Tab-separated table of C-alpha atoms and ligand atoms in Angstrom:
chain	number	residue	atom	x	y	z
R	78	MET	CA	87.641	132.392	107.953
R	79	ILE	CA	91.407	131.664	108.119
R	80	TYR	CA	92.962	135.241	107.187
R	81	LEU	CA	96.971	135.066	106.797
R	82	ASN	CA	98.979	135.348	109.894
R	83	GLU	CA	102.704	134.740	110.404
R	84	THR	CA	102.408	130.690	109.811
R	85	HIS	CA	102.614	132.043	106.348
R	86	ASP	CA	104.917	133.445	105.093
R	87	PRO	CA	106.616	132.267	103.037
R	88	ALA	CA	110.150	133.552	104.070
R	89	LEU	CA	110.238	131.106	107.260
R	90	GLN	CA	112.611	128.465	107.612
R	91	SER	CA	112.855	125.418	109.585
R	92	TRP	CA	115.567	123.900	111.267
R	93	VAL	CA	114.753	120.989	109.092
R	94	GLU	CA	116.878	121.075	106.325
R	95	SER	CA	114.541	118.462	104.550
R	96	ALA	CA	111.393	120.993	105.045
R	97	ASN	CA	113.468	124.137	102.568
R	98	ALA	CA	114.094	121.827	99.671
R	99	ALA	CA	111.952	123.977	96.447
R	100	ASP	CA	108.942	121.523	96.356
R	101	ASN	CA	109.541	118.780	99.035
R	102	GLY	CA	105.829	119.515	99.463
R	103	PHE	CA	105.657	119.658	103.453
R	104	PRO	CA	106.903	123.061	104.534
R	105	ILE	CA	106.761	124.620	107.859
R	106	GLN	CA	104.061	126.437	105.883
R	107	ASN	CA	102.273	123.557	105.595
R	108	LEU	CA	102.271	120.917	109.149
R	109	PRO	CA	99.857	119.063	107.828
R	110	PHE	CA	99.067	116.578	110.522
R	111	GLY	CA	98.483	112.687	110.744
R	112	VAL	CA	98.769	109.117	112.701
R	113	PHE	CA	101.548	106.405	112.257
R	114	ARG	CA	103.625	104.135	114.228
R	115	ALA	CA	107.413	102.738	112.546
R	116	ALA	CA	105.990	100.372	109.646
R	117	ALA	CA	105.478	96.473	110.623
R	118	SER	CA	105.943	97.475	114.182
R	119	ASN	CA	103.866	96.749	117.363
R	120	ALA	CA	104.131	100.215	119.397
R	121	SER	CA	100.943	102.270	119.842
R	122	PHE	CA	99.824	104.502	116.511
R	123	ARG	CA	100.435	107.992	117.752
R	124	PRO	CA	99.358	111.724	115.749
R	125	GLY	CA	101.908	113.251	114.704
R	126	VAL	CA	102.281	116.159	111.538
R	127	ALA	CA	104.759	116.357	108.637
R	128	ILE	CA	107.282	118.543	108.066
R	129	GLY	CA	109.803	118.469	105.173
R	130	ASN	CA	111.032	113.790	104.928
R	131	LYS	CA	110.411	113.690	108.296
R	132	ALA	CA	107.356	113.350	110.861
R	133	LEU	CA	106.940	114.821	114.326
R	134	ASP	CA	106.450	112.121	116.833
R	135	LEU	CA	103.425	114.863	118.930
R	136	ALA	CA	102.252	112.800	121.114
R	137	ALA	CA	106.299	112.417	122.755
R	138	LEU	CA	106.286	116.162	122.151
R	139	ALA	CA	103.334	116.402	124.432
R	140	GLN	CA	104.904	114.238	127.285
R	141	ALA	CA	107.074	117.497	128.153
R	142	GLN	CA	104.221	119.991	127.704
R	143	PRO	CA	105.964	122.921	126.501
R	144	TRP	CA	103.499	124.747	126.413
R	145	ALA	CA	100.604	126.583	128.390
R	146	GLY	CA	97.003	128.005	127.501
R	147	GLU	CA	95.433	126.539	124.194
R	148	ALA	CA	98.343	125.156	122.373
R	149	GLY	CA	99.227	122.714	125.644
R	150	ALA	CA	95.998	122.053	125.840
R	151	ALA	CA	95.527	120.995	121.793
R	152	LEU	CA	99.134	119.158	121.660
R	153	ALA	CA	97.969	117.125	125.238
R	154	ALA	CA	94.910	115.903	122.771
R	155	CYS	CA	97.699	114.399	120.452
R	156	GLN	CA	98.358	111.782	122.607
R	157	ASP	CA	94.720	109.331	121.473
R	158	MET	CA	95.594	106.249	118.552
R	159	GLN	CA	93.609	109.266	116.842
R	160	LEU	CA	92.532	112.598	116.105
R	161	ASN	CA	88.977	113.537	117.270
R	162	GLY	CA	89.939	114.515	120.555
R	163	LEU	CA	91.660	117.655	118.798
R	164	MET	CA	89.464	117.849	116.199
R	165	SER	CA	86.829	118.442	119.082
R	166	LEU	CA	88.413	121.666	120.299
R	167	GLY	CA	88.281	124.120	117.386
R	168	GLN	CA	89.613	126.384	115.344
R	169	ALA	CA	91.303	128.725	118.400
R	170	HIS	CA	92.793	124.583	119.587
R	171	TRP	CA	94.559	124.053	116.697
R	172	SER	CA	95.721	127.842	115.482
R	173	ALA	CA	97.469	127.387	119.156
R	174	LEU	CA	98.905	124.225	117.572
R	175	ARG	CA	100.320	124.934	114.640
R	176	LEU	CA	101.623	128.855	115.698
R	177	ALA	CA	103.887	127.121	118.272
R	178	LEU	CA	104.701	124.071	116.313
R	179	SER	CA	105.767	126.738	113.461
R	180	ARG	CA	108.254	128.646	116.334
R	181	ALA	CA	109.284	125.791	117.063
R	182	LEU	CA	110.099	123.877	113.767
R	183	ARG	CA	111.457	128.210	112.419
R	184	ALA	CA	115.316	128.425	112.268
R	185	GLY	CA	116.902	129.605	115.446
R	186	SER	CA	114.580	127.512	118.310
R	187	PRO	CA	115.254	127.491	121.458
R	188	LEU	CA	112.682	124.244	121.135
R	189	GLN	CA	115.142	122.199	118.632
R	190	SER	CA	117.150	119.722	120.950
R	191	LEU	CA	113.536	118.696	122.633
R	192	LEU	CA	111.883	118.264	119.027
R	193	GLU	CA	115.330	116.848	117.172
R	194	PRO	CA	114.934	113.960	118.803
R	195	LEU	CA	111.694	113.321	118.297
R	196	LEU	CA	111.340	113.576	114.201
R	197	LEU	CA	111.251	110.579	112.512
R	198	ASP	CA	111.731	109.781	108.943
R	199	GLN	CA	108.581	109.751	106.835
R	200	ALA	CA	109.827	106.449	104.836
R	201	SER	CA	110.039	104.224	107.906
R	202	LEU	CA	106.177	104.866	109.410
R	203	GLU	CA	103.467	102.830	108.803
R	204	PHE	CA	100.017	104.956	109.103
R	205	ALA	CA	96.463	104.589	110.278
R	206	LEU	CA	93.478	106.235	109.581
R	207	PRO	CA	93.975	109.596	111.162
R	208	ALA	CA	89.872	109.800	112.982
R	209	HIS	CA	87.448	107.620	113.867
R	210	ILE	CA	84.810	108.233	111.399
R	211	GLY	CA	81.472	107.722	112.506
R	212	ASP	CA	80.104	108.198	109.691
R	213	TYR	CA	80.203	109.348	106.249
R	214	THR	CA	78.680	111.618	103.597
R	215	ASP	CA	79.665	112.144	99.571
R	216	PHE	CA	78.394	114.741	97.597
R	217	TYR	CA	78.467	115.297	93.748
R	218	ILE	CA	79.854	118.884	93.474
R	219	SER	CA	81.601	119.274	90.305
R	220	LEU	CA	78.945	119.949	87.370
R	221	HIS	CA	81.565	119.367	85.050
R	222	HIS	CA	81.236	115.324	86.445
R	223	ALA	CA	77.731	115.435	87.134
R	224	MET	CA	76.672	116.422	82.867
R	225	ALA	CA	79.339	114.513	81.750
R	226	VAL	CA	78.313	111.549	83.648
R	227	GLY	CA	74.553	112.304	82.623
R	228	LYS	CA	74.619	112.769	78.564
R	229	GLN	CA	74.926	108.449	79.348
R	230	PHE	CA	72.299	107.717	80.393
R	231	ARG	CA	70.412	110.621	79.490
R	232	PRO	CA	71.461	112.888	76.210
R	233	ASP	CA	69.027	114.558	76.322
R	234	ASN	CA	68.870	115.794	80.225
R	235	PRO	CA	72.117	115.146	81.184
R	236	LEU	CA	71.531	117.656	84.394
R	237	LEU	CA	68.029	117.042	87.154
R	238	PRO	CA	66.522	120.242	87.706
R	239	ASN	CA	67.909	119.965	91.030
R	240	TYR	CA	71.579	119.885	90.623
R	241	LYS	CA	72.132	123.706	90.719
R	242	TRP	CA	69.460	124.593	93.835
R	243	VAL	CA	71.309	121.986	96.244
R	244	PRO	CA	74.845	120.587	96.893
R	245	ILE	CA	73.768	116.522	96.168
R	246	GLY	CA	75.610	114.127	98.399
R	247	TYR	CA	74.468	110.299	100.102
R	248	HIS	CA	75.117	109.092	103.420
R	249	GLY	CA	78.492	106.223	101.881
R	250	ARG	CA	79.844	103.469	104.480
R	251	ALA	CA	82.762	104.446	107.421
R	252	SER	CA	83.863	100.990	107.568
R	253	SER	CA	85.338	100.451	104.627
R	254	ILE	CA	87.330	103.501	104.728
R	255	GLY	CA	90.786	102.956	104.624
R	256	VAL	CA	93.948	104.506	104.745
R	257	SER	CA	96.672	104.902	101.018
R	258	GLY	CA	98.010	101.400	100.756
R	259	GLN	CA	94.502	100.287	100.794
R	260	LYS	CA	94.325	96.858	98.817
R	261	PHE	CA	90.740	95.432	98.616
R	262	ALA	CA	88.986	92.351	96.515
R	263	ARG	CA	87.052	92.907	93.394
R	264	PRO	CA	83.591	93.226	94.313
R	265	VAL	CA	80.801	91.176	93.111
R	266	GLY	CA	77.472	90.744	93.048
R	267	GLN	CA	74.633	92.235	90.694
R	268	THR	CA	74.308	93.846	87.225
R	269	ARG	CA	71.966	94.549	84.922
R	270	PRO	CA	70.524	91.571	82.984
R	271	ALA	CA	71.352	91.504	79.492
R	272	THR	CA	67.963	91.305	77.963
R	273	GLU	CA	64.970	93.568	79.844
R	274	GLY	CA	62.920	90.548	81.610
R	275	SER	CA	65.673	88.223	82.051
R	276	PRO	CA	67.434	87.970	85.692
R	277	PRO	CA	70.584	89.853	86.287
R	278	SER	CA	73.459	88.626	85.840
R	279	PHE	CA	76.283	87.710	89.454
R	280	GLY	CA	79.604	87.819	89.602
R	281	PRO	CA	82.605	89.481	89.669
R	282	CYS	CA	82.803	93.211	88.532
R	283	GLU	CA	83.554	94.046	85.654
R	284	ARG	CA	83.660	97.735	85.469
R	285	LEU	CA	85.359	98.936	88.037
R	286	ASP	CA	85.980	102.890	88.329
R	287	TYR	CA	88.213	105.306	90.532
R	288	GLU	CA	86.806	108.537	91.712
R	289	LEU	CA	89.210	111.454	92.697
R	290	GLU	CA	87.546	114.060	94.786
R	291	LEU	CA	88.568	115.535	97.795
R	292	GLY	CA	87.787	114.745	101.652
R	293	ILE	CA	87.069	116.480	104.625
R	294	PHE	CA	86.949	116.545	107.998
R	295	VAL	CA	84.491	118.010	110.205
R	296	GLY	CA	86.228	119.175	113.690
R	297	ALA	CA	84.112	120.335	115.836
R	298	GLY	CA	80.692	118.879	115.369
R	299	ASN	CA	77.178	120.326	116.208
R	300	PRO	CA	73.977	119.726	118.228
R	301	GLN	CA	71.260	117.945	116.494
R	302	GLY	CA	68.671	120.516	115.791
R	303	GLN	CA	71.541	123.283	115.429
R	304	ARG	CA	72.223	124.105	112.546
R	305	ILE	CA	76.148	125.610	111.065
R	306	PRO	CA	75.286	128.772	109.765
R	307	ILE	CA	77.958	129.312	106.606
R	308	ALA	CA	79.242	132.604	108.282
R	309	GLN	CA	80.960	129.825	110.778
R	310	ALA	CA	81.160	126.480	108.707
R	311	GLU	CA	84.302	126.495	107.918
R	312	SER	CA	85.775	127.205	111.871
R	313	HIS	CA	84.123	123.514	112.226
R	314	VAL	CA	86.483	122.272	109.585
R	315	PHE	CA	89.738	120.496	110.118
R	316	GLY	CA	91.352	119.955	107.322
R	317	LEU	CA	91.371	118.231	103.985
R	318	CYS	CA	93.069	115.292	103.042
R	319	ILE	CA	92.730	113.406	98.692
R	320	LEU	CA	90.038	110.131	98.980
R	321	ASN	CA	89.312	107.785	96.300
R	322	ASP	CA	85.565	107.008	96.194
R	323	TRP	CA	86.545	103.681	94.231
R	324	SER	CA	83.020	102.493	92.090
R	325	ALA	CA	81.304	99.548	90.796
R	326	ARG	CA	79.317	101.389	87.455
R	327	ASP	CA	77.951	97.563	86.310
R	328	LEU	CA	76.646	97.128	89.990
R	329	GLN	CA	75.484	100.743	90.156
R	330	ALA	CA	74.207	100.808	86.482
R	331	TRP	CA	71.439	98.724	87.829
R	332	GLU	CA	71.056	98.518	91.679
R	333	TYR	CA	70.969	102.669	92.054
R	334	GLN	CA	67.461	104.067	91.276
R	335	PRO	CA	65.221	104.690	93.155
R	336	LEU	CA	67.919	104.951	96.683
R	337	GLY	CA	71.111	105.678	94.919
R	338	PRO	CA	74.006	104.160	95.460
R	339	PHE	CA	74.960	101.450	97.577
R	340	LEU	CA	77.281	98.162	96.845
R	341	ALA	CA	78.455	100.029	94.035
R	342	LYS	CA	81.140	102.217	96.081
R	343	ASN	CA	80.810	101.161	99.893
R	344	PHE	CA	83.431	98.492	99.565
R	345	ALA	CA	86.329	100.286	100.056
R	346	THR	CA	87.678	104.038	100.106
R	347	THR	CA	90.584	105.191	100.208
R	348	ILE	CA	91.955	108.778	101.918
R	349	SER	CA	95.262	109.519	102.362
R	350	PRO	CA	97.058	110.094	105.318
R	351	TRP	CA	97.505	113.669	106.065
R	352	ILE	CA	95.082	116.148	106.815
R	353	VAL	CA	96.093	119.423	105.510
R	354	THR	CA	94.442	121.426	108.165
R	355	LEU	CA	92.085	124.933	106.313
R	356	GLU	CA	94.636	127.186	107.463
R	357	ALA	CA	97.059	125.950	105.705
R	358	LEU	CA	95.800	126.691	103.078
R	359	ALA	CA	94.582	129.839	102.949
R	360	PRO	CA	97.658	131.135	100.934
R	361	PHE	CA	95.302	129.264	98.309
R	362	ARG	CA	91.668	130.626	98.878
R	363	THR	CA	90.075	131.919	96.191
R	364	ALA	CA	87.366	133.654	94.716
R	365	PHE	CA	83.729	131.664	94.632
R	366	VAL	CA	82.311	132.835	91.160
R	367	ARG	CA	78.714	131.352	90.361
R	368	ASP	CA	77.798	132.157	86.704
R	369	ALA	CA	75.434	135.413	86.073
R	370	SER	CA	73.088	132.644	84.232
R	371	ASP	CA	73.237	129.988	86.700
R	372	PRO	CA	70.685	130.099	89.900
R	373	GLN	CA	72.409	132.049	93.279
R	374	PRO	CA	73.183	129.834	96.013
R	375	LEU	CA	70.183	129.996	98.788
R	376	PRO	CA	70.890	133.139	101.707
R	377	TYR	CA	71.828	129.793	103.439
R	378	LEU	CA	74.575	128.822	100.616
R	379	SER	CA	76.338	132.946	100.435
R	380	SER	CA	77.956	134.795	101.960
R	381	GLU	CA	80.064	137.860	101.049
R	382	ASP	CA	83.013	136.197	102.398
R	383	ASN	CA	82.750	132.871	101.055
R	384	LYS	CA	81.926	135.258	97.304
R	385	ALA	CA	84.991	136.696	97.739
R	386	ALA	CA	87.704	133.493	99.225
R	387	GLY	CA	85.601	130.670	99.831
R	388	ALA	CA	87.012	128.337	97.207
R	389	PHE	CA	90.477	126.890	97.204
R	390	ASP	CA	93.317	126.500	94.266
R	391	ILE	CA	93.807	122.924	94.841
R	392	ALA	CA	95.676	121.213	91.522
R	393	LEU	CA	94.384	116.776	91.538
R	394	ASP	CA	96.404	114.067	89.498
R	395	VAL	CA	95.745	110.707	88.838
R	396	LEU	CA	98.491	108.454	88.292
R	397	LEU	CA	97.914	104.605	87.128
R	398	SER	CA	100.466	102.195	87.672
R	399	THR	CA	99.521	97.927	85.957
R	400	GLN	CA	101.024	94.754	86.959
R	401	GLN	CA	102.608	95.146	83.944
R	402	SER	CA	104.327	98.370	83.844
R	403	ARG	CA	105.724	97.606	87.599
R	404	ALA	CA	107.453	94.377	86.538
R	405	SER	CA	109.278	96.829	83.495
R	406	LYS	CA	109.804	99.772	85.934
R	407	ALA	CA	107.899	102.463	84.014
R	408	PRO	CA	107.098	105.295	85.938
R	409	ALA	CA	103.089	105.004	86.505
R	410	ALA	CA	100.761	106.855	83.567
R	411	VAL	CA	99.183	110.113	84.894
R	412	LEU	CA	95.345	109.230	83.622
R	413	SER	CA	93.857	113.192	84.252
R	414	SER	CA	94.351	115.995	86.087
R	415	SER	CA	92.118	118.994	87.660
R	416	ASN	CA	91.749	121.228	89.929
R	417	PHE	CA	89.734	122.139	92.885
R	418	LYS	CA	88.478	125.315	92.493
R	419	GLU	CA	86.539	123.551	89.134
R	420	ALA	CA	83.436	122.427	91.667
R	421	TYR	CA	80.476	123.955	91.572
R	422	TRP	CA	79.451	124.259	95.607
R	423	ASN	CA	82.342	125.349	98.054
R	424	VAL	CA	83.015	123.449	102.095
R	425	ALA	CA	81.215	125.966	104.027
R	426	GLN	CA	78.134	124.814	101.669
R	427	LEU	CA	78.427	121.138	102.368
R	428	LEU	CA	78.333	121.422	106.518
R	429	ALA	CA	76.107	124.873	105.431
R	430	HIS	CA	73.591	122.336	103.463
R	431	HIS	CA	74.157	119.362	105.730
R	432	THR	CA	73.655	120.653	108.526
R	433	VAL	CA	70.246	123.669	107.729
R	434	ASN	CA	67.778	120.386	108.438
R	435	GLY	CA	69.131	120.772	112.144
R	436	CYS	CA	71.264	116.782	111.621
R	437	ASN	CA	74.404	116.551	113.817
R	438	LEU	CA	77.095	116.390	113.282
R	439	GLN	CA	80.616	115.062	115.018
R	440	SER	CA	84.054	115.507	114.867
R	441	GLY	CA	85.721	113.212	112.944
R	442	ASP	CA	82.830	113.139	110.301
R	443	LEU	CA	83.926	112.409	106.969
R	444	LEU	CA	82.725	113.863	104.081
R	445	GLY	CA	83.477	113.110	99.702
R	446	THR	CA	83.097	116.393	97.134
R	447	GLY	CA	82.462	114.186	94.589
R	448	THR	CA	84.533	112.961	92.013
R	449	LEU	CA	86.236	116.572	90.881
R	450	SER	CA	86.688	116.587	87.148
R	451	GLY	CA	87.871	119.921	85.663
R	452	PRO	CA	85.523	121.529	81.674
R	453	ASN	CA	87.875	119.957	79.122
R	454	MET	CA	89.563	116.367	77.961
R	455	GLY	CA	92.330	114.698	79.801
R	456	GLN	CA	90.699	116.747	83.423
R	457	GLU	CA	88.692	113.720	84.044
R	458	GLY	CA	87.974	112.631	87.585
R	459	SER	CA	87.218	109.015	86.393
R	460	LEU	CA	87.507	106.036	83.943
R	461	LEU	CA	84.175	106.361	83.083
R	462	GLU	CA	84.357	110.219	81.772
R	463	MET	CA	87.783	109.700	79.659
R	464	ASN	CA	86.475	106.126	78.183
R	465	ARG	CA	83.372	107.365	77.377
R	466	GLY	CA	81.050	105.417	78.678
R	467	GLY	CA	82.980	102.412	78.140
R	468	LYS	CA	83.717	102.012	74.675
R	469	GLN	CA	86.742	103.855	74.504
R	470	PRO	CA	89.653	102.521	75.684
R	471	ILE	CA	92.641	104.378	77.009
R	472	LYS	CA	96.058	103.367	75.894
R	473	LEU	CA	98.759	103.698	78.400
R	474	PRO	CA	102.688	104.812	77.904
R	475	TRP	CA	103.723	100.680	77.740
R	476	GLY	CA	101.442	99.675	75.539
R	477	GLU	CA	98.737	97.858	77.812
R	478	GLU	CA	95.279	99.724	77.529
R	479	ARG	CA	91.722	100.034	80.106
R	480	VAL	CA	88.722	100.514	79.448
R	481	PHE	CA	87.802	99.653	83.328
R	482	LEU	CA	90.001	98.735	86.271
R	483	GLN	CA	92.005	95.623	85.837
R	484	ASP	CA	92.843	93.010	89.105
R	485	HIS	CA	96.459	94.617	90.670
R	486	ASP	CA	95.793	97.967	88.551
R	487	GLU	CA	97.081	101.069	91.240
R	488	ILE	CA	95.835	104.504	91.548
R	489	ILE	CA	97.878	107.257	92.923
R	490	LEU	CA	95.723	110.647	93.434
R	491	ARG	CA	97.896	112.875	94.523
R	492	ALA	CA	97.508	117.142	95.139
R	493	SER	CA	99.249	119.987	96.138
R	494	CYS	CA	98.495	123.351	96.098
R	495	SER	CA	101.744	126.356	94.121
R	496	LYS	CA	101.777	129.463	93.375
R	497	PRO	CA	105.137	131.728	92.035
R	498	GLY	CA	105.867	132.978	95.629
R	499	TYR	CA	105.148	130.323	97.922
R	500	PRO	CA	106.558	126.765	99.100
R	501	THR	CA	104.050	123.875	97.625
R	502	ILE	CA	101.665	122.349	99.787
R	503	SER	CA	101.033	119.203	98.793
R	504	PHE	CA	98.415	116.265	100.217
R	505	GLY	CA	100.968	113.221	99.783
R	506	GLU	CA	99.883	110.421	98.141
R	507	CYS	CA	95.965	108.150	97.773
R	508	ALA	CA	97.120	104.916	96.704
R	509	GLY	CA	95.114	102.199	96.393
R	510	MET	CA	95.510	99.060	94.867
R	511	VAL	CA	92.093	96.150	92.929
R	512	LEU	CA	92.961	92.806	94.337
R	513	PRO	CA	90.933	89.727	92.775
R	514	ALA	CA	88.211	88.971	93.491
R	515	ARG	CA	87.173	86.939	96.117
R	516	LEU	CA	84.633	84.282	94.390
U	719	CA	CA1	81.442	109.946	94.117
């Protein structure tokens, strides 16, 4: 576990003025990693960190070799087009680089003149996937989501008996993961026959949905056959991003038994461009509490440290804009808000569970948390929950209604951490748009 250190001092100020503005989201205490280039250019994508409304080009900084030791080695790994090299070095290197960057970006740093020419306006950039994602797993860790969806399919038995023992997951599709700004065609496929025994329908998905999730980027992996114990699990996590698991509910309902989601989920997944490191999230750790009336996690999914501080307080929001709202310049509507701390399982448990059978994780692998719904109305992480299984349209402030997503709808997911006396840590945005089906 990473405890608080000098990089978390809330009083730290940067010589990058915009990083000191209240609630700018990218203060010197954040320093998330991403991969970018000048928009519409032919330049190579390069790693960097966000600071205020700027991004620091780490590939260019590496050329100057400002640091020795672990920080220098970590910076030298930031010259590829993706972050896998840095991720594979492990926590001591990431932490050394964070400390060196924090000191270099602080007000009064002697390195200001070296770094200042390497800053780019974030608004002038385009982003790519921050890592090569070899494998993508999606979990299902919100009990509130599992109950709400389970009730629609099995009113008498919403929660299957394994749920409170096993962090449920499935292997997803890595090739169709895109970065914020992703646009994709409405999927086409088979849906349940109108009457049992007749052939299925075939055509564009009519029940297209989003899922509000976080993504967990694996840093250093584990050899096949060697599990990651829960006590070491977090040291294998590079950081978290926002994730939208686009879901075709009508395709899902027809195909999901007996082997789970397939074409309903693998056509597109969108993530935010910035990865907020676990170290940056340390001030927002919170106790992981399992209700006394529930089964307690098996020993391989539990530790004293994990109980004390294994959850994270991360506020989440879903916003929707439509062709009509954008034409009338109406702001995107907030559909719901929830928090990662409500989840039934936590980050360390997911890695410990994923590897308990000897499965090897690799640098850049991505684990989705599953839809992060809260317990109350207004905290639903998907339309399926908000519309009560497609029965209740959602009224939008500009007069339209939605049951499921229509063509040209844009979903914007946001995540941030805040508490009194500490600068807000933002994950930025994860935006994606549905285009018409290609028939
Ligand atoms: Ca999901």
